[in-house]
Amino acid sequence: MKWIDYKDLPSNGSAFSSLFIDYLSDFERVKKFYTWNYRNPDDWQSALDLAAKRSVPRADVCRILSVQNRDFHCGVKTLANIDALRNDNAVAVVTGQQVGLFTGPLYTIYKTLTTLLLSEKLQTQFPEHQFVPVFWLEGEDHDYDEVGTIRLINRENDLVNASYDPGEKVRNGNAGPVGQIEFGDGVDDLFTSLESALGSTEFTPKVFNLFRTAYQKGMTFNRAFVHLMNDLLENSGLVFLNPHDPELKRLLIPVFRKELESTPRNCQLVIDQSVEVEKQYHAQVKPKPVNLFFFHNGGRYLIEPKPSGFGLKNSRKQFTHDEMLGHVSDHPELFSPNVVLRPICQDFLLPTLAYVAGPGEISYFAQLKPVYAEFGIPQPVIYPRASATIIEEKVEKVLTRYHLTVNEFFRDIEIVKQKVAEQVSEVKIQELFGGVSGSLGETLESLREGLVRIDPTLAGALDTAKNKVDFQIETLKQKAVAAQKRQNEIAIRQAEKAAHHVFPSSNFQERELNVLHFLNKYGLEFLRWLRGELVIDAFKHQVIRL
C-alpha cells in the first residue's frame, strides 16, 4: 500500500482542483466557505447534535423509503436502517451519484464504500446515536451520454468502450430522466460483445449472470443500478432513495415554491459567494435564475423567468406565474432540482449529518453555504470520498521490471516509454549525447577570438554554425530515440498496456474503468477485499496492490 498526496498528483483537467487540495491539506484557507471542519471532532459533535434535533418529515420519508427499498428487493439490514431513521437519535450519512451503466466509473463504488465505512466508524464513536447510510439516486438527469457508456480493458489489454444503445430518440433528443429509461433487446448484444472482449475466467459465468439479471430487458437504469449494487454489497444496509417519486416531491413543495417565488434570489446568493471563491479558486457551479427543471412531453427542461412568468428552455412552452405555482401545488412530481438545489432537497428531507463527496462536489459545496442559510437548513459535514488506484500483479511486474513508479504514469507516458526503452538497450542515449553539444559548442567557441581578429563579421557566421550543429545533434538524438523505441517495441508495448491499467486515457483509473473489469478477473469477493483495503481517513490518494 502506498499513499500519494493530492498536491503531488497532476492537476491538469478538473480531477483535483486547488480548492479541493486545500480542503484536504490546508483547511484554514477554505474554512470560510464551509460550515464544518471534517477533521475536527468538536465539529462532528456539534453537527451531530444539530442534525438529530432538526425537524424533518422523518415518518413520511421513512414510509416512502420503506416502499421504495422493498420494491428494490433490498436486504433485511436496509429495512432495519429505515426503521431506525424514524428515531430522533438517528441521522443520515448520504452520498449520491448518477445511475451509470453497471454502476459507472469505479469512483461510484469508492463513494459508496466510504459512506458505509464512515457510518460504521461514527457508530463506534457515537454509540448513543444511529447512523444510516443513504444513497441518493441521481436518476433525474437528462444527459444520457453521462450514463450509457463504460470503459474496460479487454483480453489484449487495450482500453475499450462498451455502450448500450437506447435508440435514436434518446440519443438525439432530451431523454427525460435517464433513470426511467428501460433496457430493450440491445442489452443482450451488449453482454455478448462484453463476454467476447473480456474473455472467460473461472468467475465469468457467475459474474455475468449477476449483471444479466440486473440489466435485462424491461429493467430501468434506476432499478438495474440498485439491483446490482444490492447484490454486490451483500446486505450492507445501504438505503437507496429515488427522488423521482411523486410522494417525495410532494414533501418538497415548500422548497420548489420558495425557489420560484424568490427567483433570482438563490442565483444571486451563489453568484456573490462565487465572487469570494474566485478570489482564490475556480468556481465549479454556474447557477441559473431558476434552479429547477420541469418535465414536459417526455423531456426535462430548465425553467427560465419570462416577462409573463416562466418558460422552458429550448421549448416554446410558457406559463404564467400563477400557473407555474399551481403546478407546484398540484403536480410537484413535474419539478426536478438542478445541481444548486439538489443538496437542499436532500437535506430538507433527511436529517443529514454528512455528505460523502467527490472532488468536484467538494468544490461546488463551497458556493452553496449561503443557499443553505437561506432555506434555514444546516449544511452537513462534507466528507471526502476515498480515492484509489488498484495495481494488479501483472502490472506490478512491469513496474518492477523497468523500475517504474505509479507517479511516473501520472505524469507523461512518453517519458515512461523512453525510460523503458533505455533500460532494455545497451546504449544509454542520454549518456551518449550528454556532453556532445557542450563539447562541440566549446570547440567552436574557441575559434571566436581568432575569427573576430580576421574579420569581425565572422562572429555571426560562427553563431549560425553553432545553431546548426545544435539542431543537427538534437535531430540525430531524436532519430536515435525513435530507432531505439522501434528496437524495443515489446517493452514499449508493455509500458503502454500498463498505462491502460494505471492511468487510462491519461486519466485516473477511478474515473475511467468500470468494476466489471475486476469482478470478471477476481470474482465477487473482490468488493469484500476492496472494502477491507480501502482507508477512508487518510485523505490521500491510495495505491492498492492486488
Coordinates of C-alpha atoms in Angstrom, one line a residue:
M1 CA 0.0 0.0 0.0
K2 CA 1.2 3.5 -0.8
W3 CA -0.1 7.0 -0.2
I4 CA 0.2 9.9 -2.6
D5 CA -0.6 13.5 -1.5
Y6 CA -3.1 15.1 -3.9
K7 CA -0.8 18.1 -4.3
D8 CA 1.7 15.7 -5.8
L9 CA -0.7 14.5 -8.5
P10 CA -1.1 16.1 -11.9
S11 CA -3.6 18.9 -11.8
N12 CA -4.4 19.1 -15.5
G13 CA -8.1 18.9 -16.1
S14 CA -10.6 19.2 -13.3
A15 CA -10.0 15.9 -11.3
F16 CA -8.4 17.6 -8.3
S17 CA -8.8 21.4 -8.2
S18 CA -6.7 23.6 -6.0
L19 CA -9.7 24.3 -3.8
F20 CA -10.2 20.5 -3.2
I21 CA -6.4 20.1 -2.4
D22 CA -6.6 22.9 0.1
Y23 CA -9.7 21.4 1.6
L24 CA -7.7 18.3 2.3
S25 CA -4.3 19.7 3.2
D26 CA -4.9 23.3 4.5
F27 CA -8.5 23.7 5.7
E28 CA -7.8 27.1 7.3
R29 CA -7.6 28.5 3.8
V30 CA -11.1 27.4 2.9
K31 CA -12.9 27.2 6.2
K32 CA -15.0 30.4 5.5
F33 CA -16.7 28.5 2.6
Y34 CA -17.9 25.6 4.8
T35 CA -19.8 25.1 8.0
W36 CA -17.8 22.3 9.4
N37 CA -14.2 21.0 9.5
Y38 CA -14.5 17.3 8.8
R39 CA -11.2 16.7 10.7
N40 CA -12.4 18.4 13.9
P41 CA -14.1 16.1 16.5
D42 CA -15.8 19.0 18.1
D43 CA -17.4 20.0 14.8
W44 CA -18.6 16.4 14.4
Q45 CA -20.3 16.6 17.8
S46 CA -21.9 19.9 17.0
A47 CA -23.1 18.9 13.6
L48 CA -24.5 15.7 15.1
D49 CA -26.5 17.5 17.8
L50 CA -27.9 19.8 15.2
A51 CA -28.8 17.1 12.7
A52 CA -30.5 14.9 15.3
K53 CA -32.6 17.8 16.6
R54 CA -33.7 19.1 13.2
S55 CA -37.3 19.0 12.3
V56 CA -37.6 16.9 9.2
P57 CA -40.5 14.8 7.8
R58 CA -39.0 11.6 9.2
A59 CA -42.2 9.5 9.3
D60 CA -43.2 10.3 5.8
V61 CA -39.7 9.9 4.3
C62 CA -39.2 6.6 6.1
R63 CA -42.6 5.3 4.9
I64 CA -41.7 6.2 1.3
L65 CA -38.1 4.8 1.7
S66 CA -39.6 1.5 3.0
V67 CA -41.9 1.2 0.0
Q68 CA -39.0 2.1 -2.5
N69 CA -36.5 -0.3 -0.9
R70 CA -38.9 -3.2 -0.6
D71 CA -39.7 -2.7 -4.3
F72 CA -35.9 -2.8 -4.9
H73 CA -35.8 -6.1 -3.0
C74 CA -33.3 -4.8 -0.5
G75 CA -31.9 -6.7 2.4
V76 CA -33.2 -7.0 5.9
K77 CA -30.5 -4.7 7.3
T78 CA -31.7 -1.9 4.9
L79 CA -35.2 -2.2 6.2
A80 CA -33.9 -2.1 9.8
N81 CA -31.9 1.1 9.0
I82 CA -35.0 2.7 7.6
D83 CA -36.9 1.9 10.8
A84 CA -34.0 3.3 12.8
L85 CA -34.2 6.5 10.8
R86 CA -37.6 7.2 12.3
N87 CA -36.0 7.8 15.7
D88 CA -34.8 11.2 16.7
N89 CA -31.3 9.9 17.6
A90 CA -30.7 8.7 14.1
V91 CA -29.0 10.7 11.4
A92 CA -28.2 10.0 7.7
V93 CA -24.8 9.7 6.1
V94 CA -25.5 10.4 2.5
T95 CA -23.9 10.1 -0.9
G96 CA -25.3 10.3 -4.4
Q97 CA -24.3 9.6 -8.0
Q98 CA -25.7 9.2 -11.4
V99 CA -27.1 5.8 -12.2
G100 CA -24.4 4.8 -14.7
L101 CA -24.4 1.6 -16.7
F102 CA -23.1 -1.2 -14.5
T103 CA -22.6 1.4 -11.7
G104 CA -20.5 3.6 -13.9
P105 CA -16.8 4.5 -13.1
L106 CA -15.1 3.0 -10.1
Y107 CA -15.4 6.1 -8.1
T108 CA -19.1 5.3 -7.6
I109 CA -18.0 2.2 -5.7
Y110 CA -15.5 4.2 -3.7
K111 CA -18.1 6.7 -2.7
T112 CA -20.5 4.0 -1.6
L113 CA -17.9 2.1 0.4
T114 CA -16.7 5.3 2.0
T115 CA -20.3 6.0 3.1
L116 CA -20.7 2.5 4.6
L117 CA -17.3 2.6 6.3
L118 CA -17.9 6.2 7.7
S119 CA -21.3 5.1 9.1
E120 CA -19.6 2.2 10.9
K121 CA -16.9 4.5 12.2
L122 CA -19.3 7.1 13.5
Q123 CA -21.4 4.4 15.1
T124 CA -18.3 3.3 17.2
Q125 CA -17.5 6.9 18.1
F126 CA -21.1 8.0 19.0
P127 CA -22.9 4.8 20.2
E128 CA -25.8 6.8 21.6
H129 CA -26.8 7.7 18.0
Q130 CA -27.6 5.6 14.9
F131 CA -26.0 6.3 11.5
V132 CA -27.9 5.3 8.4
P133 CA -26.1 5.2 5.1
V134 CA -28.3 6.6 2.3
F135 CA -27.6 6.6 -1.5
W136 CA -29.4 9.4 -3.4
L137 CA -30.1 8.0 -6.9
E138 CA -29.4 10.8 -9.3
G139 CA -31.6 9.3 -12.0
E140 CA -33.4 12.5 -13.0
D141 CA -30.5 13.9 -15.0
H142 CA -31.4 14.0 -18.7
D143 CA -27.9 13.7 -20.2
Y144 CA -27.7 10.1 -21.4
D145 CA -24.1 10.4 -22.6
E146 CA -23.0 10.5 -19.0
V147 CA -24.5 7.2 -18.0
G148 CA -24.7 5.0 -21.1
T149 CA -21.0 4.0 -21.6
I150 CA -18.4 2.2 -19.6
R151 CA -14.7 1.6 -20.1
L152 CA -12.9 -1.7 -19.7
I153 CA -9.6 -3.3 -20.5
N154 CA -10.1 -6.2 -23.0
R155 CA -8.2 -9.5 -23.2
E156 CA -5.5 -7.8 -25.3
N157 CA -5.0 -5.2 -22.5
D158 CA -6.4 -2.4 -24.7
L159 CA -8.8 0.1 -23.3
V160 CA -12.2 -0.2 -24.9
N161 CA -15.7 1.4 -24.6
A162 CA -18.9 -0.5 -24.1
S163 CA -22.2 1.2 -24.6
Y164 CA -25.9 0.5 -24.5
D165 CA -27.7 2.0 -27.5
P166 CA -31.1 3.3 -26.2
G167 CA -32.4 4.2 -29.6
E168 CA -32.3 7.3 -31.8
K169 CA -34.9 9.2 -29.8
V170 CA -32.9 9.1 -26.6
R171 CA -29.5 9.6 -28.4
N172 CA -30.6 12.7 -30.3
G173 CA -33.1 14.3 -28.0
N174 CA -33.9 15.3 -24.5
A175 CA -34.2 11.9 -22.9
G176 CA -36.0 13.0 -19.8
P177 CA -34.9 11.3 -16.5
V178 CA -32.3 8.7 -17.6
G179 CA -33.1 6.6 -14.5
Q180 CA -36.5 5.8 -16.1
I181 CA -35.1 4.6 -19.4
E182 CA -35.9 0.9 -19.9
F183 CA -33.5 -1.6 -21.4
G184 CA -34.5 -3.2 -24.6
D185 CA -33.2 -6.1 -26.8
G186 CA -29.9 -4.2 -27.3
V187 CA -28.8 -5.1 -23.8
D188 CA -28.3 -8.7 -24.9
D189 CA -26.0 -7.5 -27.7
L190 CA -24.0 -5.5 -25.1
F191 CA -23.4 -8.6 -23.0
T192 CA -22.4 -10.7 -26.0
S193 CA -19.8 -8.2 -27.0
L194 CA -18.5 -7.8 -23.5
E195 CA -18.0 -11.5 -23.0
S196 CA -16.1 -11.7 -26.2
A197 CA -14.0 -8.7 -25.4
L198 CA -13.1 -9.6 -21.8
G199 CA -12.5 -13.3 -22.2
S200 CA -13.6 -16.1 -19.9
T201 CA -12.3 -16.8 -16.4
E202 CA -13.5 -19.1 -13.7
F203 CA -15.6 -16.2 -12.4
T204 CA -17.1 -15.1 -15.7
P205 CA -20.3 -17.3 -15.6
K206 CA -21.4 -16.2 -12.1
V207 CA -20.4 -12.5 -12.6
F208 CA -22.2 -12.2 -15.9
N209 CA -25.2 -14.0 -14.6
L210 CA -25.4 -11.4 -11.8
F211 CA -25.1 -8.5 -14.3
R212 CA -27.5 -10.0 -16.7
T213 CA -30.1 -10.4 -14.0
A214 CA -29.9 -6.8 -13.1
Y215 CA -29.6 -5.4 -16.6
Q216 CA -32.3 -7.2 -18.5
K217 CA -35.0 -6.1 -20.9
G218 CA -37.7 -4.2 -19.1
M219 CA -35.5 -3.0 -16.3
T220 CA -34.9 0.7 -15.9
F221 CA -31.5 2.3 -15.3
N222 CA -32.6 3.1 -11.7
R223 CA -33.8 -0.4 -10.9
A224 CA -30.9 -2.1 -12.6
F225 CA -28.4 0.1 -10.8
V226 CA -29.9 -0.7 -7.4
H227 CA -30.4 -4.4 -8.1
L228 CA -26.7 -4.7 -9.0
M229 CA -25.5 -2.6 -6.1
N230 CA -27.6 -4.6 -3.6
D231 CA -26.2 -7.9 -4.9
L232 CA -22.6 -6.7 -5.0
L233 CA -22.7 -5.1 -1.5
E234 CA -24.3 -8.2 0.2
N235 CA -27.0 -6.8 2.6
S236 CA -24.8 -3.8 3.5
G237 CA -27.7 -1.9 5.0
L238 CA -27.4 0.9 2.4
V239 CA -30.7 2.7 1.9
F240 CA -31.5 3.8 -1.7
L241 CA -33.5 7.0 -2.2
N242 CA -35.2 7.6 -5.6
P243 CA -36.1 11.3 -5.7
H244 CA -38.3 10.7 -8.8
D245 CA -41.2 9.8 -6.6
P246 CA -44.5 11.8 -6.6
E247 CA -44.8 11.4 -2.8
L248 CA -41.3 12.6 -2.1
K249 CA -41.9 15.5 -4.5
R250 CA -45.0 16.5 -2.6
L251 CA -42.8 16.8 0.6
L252 CA -40.6 19.2 -1.4
I253 CA -43.3 21.6 -2.4
P254 CA -42.0 24.3 0.1
V255 CA -38.6 24.1 -1.5
F256 CA -39.9 24.3 -5.0
R257 CA -42.3 27.2 -4.2
K258 CA -39.6 29.2 -2.4
E259 CA -37.3 28.8 -5.4
L260 CA -39.9 30.1 -7.8
E261 CA -41.3 32.9 -5.6
S262 CA -37.9 34.3 -4.7
T263 CA -36.2 34.0 -8.1
P264 CA -33.4 35.0 -8.7
R265 CA -32.6 35.3 -5.0
N266 CA -30.7 32.0 -4.7
C267 CA -28.9 32.5 -8.0
Q268 CA -27.6 35.9 -6.7
L269 CA -26.5 34.2 -3.4
V270 CA -24.4 31.7 -5.3
I271 CA -23.0 34.4 -7.6
D272 CA -22.0 36.5 -4.6
Q273 CA -20.4 33.5 -2.9
S274 CA -18.7 32.6 -6.2
V275 CA -17.1 36.0 -6.3
E276 CA -15.5 35.3 -2.9
V277 CA -14.4 31.8 -4.0
E278 CA -12.9 33.1 -7.2
K279 CA -10.6 35.4 -5.3
Q280 CA -8.6 32.3 -4.7
Y281 CA -10.1 29.4 -6.8
H282 CA -12.2 28.5 -9.8
A283 CA -15.9 28.4 -9.2
Q284 CA -17.4 24.9 -10.0
V285 CA -21.0 25.7 -10.5
K286 CA -22.8 28.3 -12.6
P287 CA -26.3 29.0 -11.0
K288 CA -29.4 29.7 -13.0
P289 CA -32.0 32.3 -12.3
V290 CA -34.4 29.4 -11.5
N291 CA -32.6 26.3 -10.2
L292 CA -35.4 23.9 -11.3
F293 CA -36.2 21.7 -14.2
F294 CA -39.7 20.8 -15.5
F295 CA -40.8 17.5 -17.0
H296 CA -42.7 18.2 -20.2
N297 CA -43.6 15.9 -23.2
G298 CA -41.1 13.3 -22.0
G299 CA -38.2 15.7 -21.7
R300 CA -36.6 17.6 -18.8
Y301 CA -36.3 21.3 -19.4
L302 CA -34.7 24.1 -17.4
I303 CA -37.2 26.7 -16.1
E304 CA -36.4 30.3 -17.1
P305 CA -38.0 33.5 -16.0
K306 CA -40.0 35.3 -18.6
P307 CA -41.8 38.7 -18.6
S308 CA -45.1 36.9 -18.5
G309 CA -44.0 34.3 -15.9
F310 CA -41.8 31.3 -16.8
G311 CA -40.8 29.4 -19.9
L312 CA -39.0 26.1 -20.6
K313 CA -35.5 26.5 -22.1
N314 CA -35.2 25.1 -25.7
S315 CA -39.0 24.9 -25.8
R316 CA -41.9 27.2 -26.8
K317 CA -43.8 26.2 -23.7
Q318 CA -44.6 29.1 -21.3
F319 CA -46.5 29.5 -18.1
T320 CA -47.8 32.5 -16.1
H321 CA -46.5 32.9 -12.6
D322 CA -49.8 31.6 -11.1
E323 CA -49.9 28.6 -13.5
M324 CA -46.4 27.5 -12.5
L325 CA -47.1 27.9 -8.8
G326 CA -50.3 25.9 -9.4
H327 CA -48.3 23.1 -10.9
V328 CA -46.1 23.1 -7.8
S329 CA -49.1 22.6 -5.6
D330 CA -51.0 20.1 -7.8
H331 CA -48.2 18.3 -9.7
P332 CA -44.9 18.6 -7.8
E333 CA -43.7 15.5 -9.5
L334 CA -43.1 17.6 -12.6
F335 CA -40.3 19.5 -10.9
S336 CA -36.7 18.5 -10.6
P337 CA -33.8 20.4 -8.9
N338 CA -30.6 21.3 -10.6
V339 CA -27.1 21.0 -9.0
V340 CA -27.6 24.0 -6.8
L341 CA -31.0 22.9 -5.4
R342 CA -30.4 19.1 -5.2
P343 CA -28.4 19.2 -2.0
I344 CA -31.1 21.5 -0.4
C345 CA -33.8 19.0 -1.4
Q346 CA -31.7 16.2 0.0
D347 CA -31.2 17.9 3.4
F348 CA -34.7 19.2 3.6
L349 CA -35.9 15.6 3.6
L350 CA -33.2 13.9 5.6
P351 CA -31.5 14.5 9.0
T352 CA -28.2 14.6 7.2
L353 CA -25.1 14.6 9.3
A354 CA -22.5 14.1 6.5
Y355 CA -22.4 14.0 2.7
V356 CA -19.6 11.9 1.2
A357 CA -18.4 13.9 -1.8
G358 CA -16.1 13.6 -4.7
P359 CA -13.5 16.3 -5.6
G360 CA -15.9 18.3 -7.8
E361 CA -18.7 18.2 -5.3
I362 CA -16.5 19.4 -2.5
S363 CA -15.6 22.4 -4.7
Y364 CA -19.2 23.3 -5.5
F365 CA -20.4 22.9 -1.9
A366 CA -18.1 26.0 -1.3
Q367 CA -20.6 28.0 -3.3
L368 CA -23.7 26.7 -1.6
K369 CA -23.2 27.8 2.0
P370 CA -25.5 30.9 1.8
V371 CA -28.2 28.9 0.0
Y372 CA -28.4 26.5 2.9
A373 CA -28.7 29.5 5.2
E374 CA -31.5 31.0 3.0
F375 CA -33.5 27.8 3.4
G376 CA -32.7 27.5 7.1
I377 CA -31.0 24.2 6.7
P378 CA -27.6 23.4 8.2
Q379 CA -25.0 22.4 5.7
P380 CA -23.8 18.8 6.5
V381 CA -20.2 17.8 7.1
I382 CA -18.7 17.4 3.7
Y383 CA -16.6 14.3 3.8
P384 CA -14.1 13.4 1.1
R385 CA -14.6 10.0 -0.5
A386 CA -11.7 7.6 -0.7
S387 CA -9.6 7.7 -3.9
A388 CA -7.5 4.8 -5.1
T389 CA -5.6 3.2 -8.0
I390 CA -5.5 -0.6 -8.0
I391 CA -2.3 -2.2 -9.2
E392 CA -2.8 -5.8 -10.4
E393 CA 0.0 -8.3 -10.1
K394 CA 0.9 -8.4 -13.8
V395 CA 1.1 -4.6 -13.8
E396 CA 3.2 -4.6 -10.7
K397 CA 5.6 -7.0 -12.5
V398 CA 6.0 -4.4 -15.4
L399 CA 6.7 -1.7 -12.9
T400 CA 9.3 -3.8 -11.1
R401 CA 11.0 -5.0 -14.2
Y402 CA 11.5 -1.5 -15.5
H403 CA 12.0 0.3 -12.2
L404 CA 8.9 2.4 -12.7
T405 CA 6.7 4.1 -10.1
V406 CA 2.9 4.8 -10.2
N407 CA 3.6 8.5 -10.1
E408 CA 5.6 8.4 -13.3
F409 CA 2.5 7.1 -15.2
F410 CA 0.5 10.0 -13.8
R411 CA 2.9 12.5 -15.4
D412 CA 3.9 11.6 -19.0
I413 CA 3.6 8.2 -20.7
E414 CA 6.2 9.3 -23.3
I415 CA 8.8 9.8 -20.6
V416 CA 7.9 6.4 -19.2
K417 CA 8.3 4.8 -22.6
Q418 CA 11.7 6.4 -23.2
K419 CA 12.8 5.3 -19.8
V420 CA 11.8 1.7 -20.6
A421 CA 13.5 1.8 -24.0
E422 CA 16.7 3.0 -22.5
Q423 CA 16.7 0.3 -19.8
V424 CA 16.4 -2.5 -22.3
S425 CA 19.0 -1.1 -24.6
E426 CA 22.7 -1.4 -24.1
V427 CA 23.2 2.1 -25.3
K428 CA 22.0 4.9 -22.9
I429 CA 21.1 7.8 -25.3
Q430 CA 21.1 10.4 -22.6
E431 CA 24.6 9.4 -21.6
L432 CA 25.7 9.1 -25.3
F433 CA 24.6 12.6 -26.2
G434 CA 25.1 14.1 -22.7
G435 CA 28.2 16.1 -23.3
V436 CA 28.3 16.2 -27.1
S437 CA 26.5 19.6 -27.6
G438 CA 28.5 21.2 -24.8
S439 CA 31.9 19.9 -26.1
L440 CA 31.2 20.9 -29.7
G441 CA 29.9 24.3 -28.5
E442 CA 33.1 24.9 -26.5
T443 CA 35.3 23.8 -29.5
L444 CA 33.5 26.1 -31.9
E445 CA 33.6 28.9 -29.3
S446 CA 37.4 28.6 -29.0
L447 CA 37.5 29.8 -32.7
R448 CA 35.7 33.1 -31.9
E449 CA 38.7 35.2 -30.9
G450 CA 40.8 34.3 -33.9
L451 CA 37.9 34.6 -36.3
V452 CA 37.0 38.1 -35.0
R453 CA 40.6 39.2 -35.5
I454 CA 40.5 38.0 -39.0
D455 CA 37.0 39.6 -39.8
P456 CA 34.5 40.7 -37.1
T457 CA 31.6 39.7 -39.3
L458 CA 32.7 36.1 -39.0
A459 CA 31.2 36.1 -35.4
G460 CA 27.7 35.9 -36.9
A461 CA 28.7 33.1 -39.1
L462 CA 30.1 31.2 -36.1
D463 CA 26.8 31.7 -34.2
T464 CA 24.9 30.3 -37.2
A465 CA 27.2 27.4 -37.4
K466 CA 26.7 26.6 -33.7
N467 CA 22.9 26.7 -34.0
K468 CA 23.1 24.4 -37.0
V469 CA 25.3 22.0 -35.1
D470 CA 23.0 22.0 -32.1
F471 CA 20.0 21.4 -34.4
Q472 CA 21.7 18.6 -36.2
I473 CA 22.8 17.0 -32.9
E474 CA 19.2 17.2 -31.5
T475 CA 17.8 15.8 -34.7
L476 CA 20.3 12.9 -34.6
K477 CA 19.4 12.3 -30.9
Q478 CA 15.7 12.2 -31.7
K479 CA 16.3 9.8 -34.6
A480 CA 18.3 7.6 -32.2
V481 CA 15.5 7.7 -29.6
A482 CA 13.0 6.7 -32.3
A483 CA 15.3 3.9 -33.6
Q484 CA 15.8 2.6 -30.0
K485 CA 12.0 2.6 -29.5
R486 CA 11.5 0.6 -32.6
Q487 CA 14.1 -1.9 -31.5
N488 CA 12.2 -2.3 -28.2
E489 CA 8.6 -2.4 -29.3
I490 CA 7.7 -5.3 -27.0
A491 CA 9.0 -3.4 -23.9
I492 CA 7.3 -0.2 -25.0
R493 CA 4.0 -2.0 -25.6
Q494 CA 4.2 -3.5 -22.1
A495 CA 4.6 0.1 -20.7
E496 CA 1.6 1.3 -22.8
K497 CA -0.6 -1.6 -21.7
A498 CA 0.4 -1.0 -18.1
A499 CA -0.6 2.7 -18.6
H500 CA -4.1 1.5 -19.7
H501 CA -4.4 0.0 -16.2
V502 CA -2.7 2.7 -14.1
F503 CA -3.7 5.9 -15.9
P504 CA -6.1 5.0 -18.7
S505 CA -6.6 7.7 -21.4
S506 CA -4.3 9.9 -19.2
N507 CA -6.9 10.0 -16.5
F508 CA -7.2 8.4 -13.1
Q509 CA -8.3 4.8 -13.1
E510 CA -11.2 5.5 -10.8
R511 CA -12.7 7.9 -13.3
E512 CA -12.4 5.6 -16.3
L513 CA -12.6 1.9 -15.5
N514 CA -15.8 0.0 -14.5
V515 CA -15.8 -2.5 -11.7
L516 CA -16.7 -5.3 -14.1
H517 CA -13.1 -5.4 -15.2
F518 CA -12.0 -6.5 -11.8
L519 CA -15.0 -8.7 -11.0
N520 CA -14.6 -10.8 -14.1
K521 CA -10.9 -11.5 -13.3
Y522 CA -11.1 -11.9 -9.5
G523 CA -14.7 -12.8 -8.7
L524 CA -17.4 -11.3 -6.5
E525 CA -15.1 -11.5 -3.5
F526 CA -13.2 -8.5 -5.0
L527 CA -15.5 -6.0 -3.4
R528 CA -15.3 -7.6 0.0
W529 CA -11.5 -7.4 -0.3
L530 CA -11.6 -3.8 -1.5
R531 CA -13.8 -2.8 1.4
G532 CA -11.2 -4.2 3.7
E533 CA -8.3 -2.4 1.9
L534 CA -9.9 1.0 1.4
V535 CA -8.8 3.5 4.1
I536 CA -11.3 6.4 4.4
D537 CA -9.5 8.7 6.9
A538 CA -6.0 9.2 5.3
F539 CA -7.3 11.8 2.9
K540 CA -4.7 10.9 0.3
H541 CA -4.7 9.0 -3.0
Q542 CA -4.3 5.4 -2.2
V543 CA -2.3 2.9 -4.3
I544 CA -3.6 -0.6 -3.6
R545 CA -1.7 -3.7 -4.7
L546 CA -4.0 -6.6 -5.7

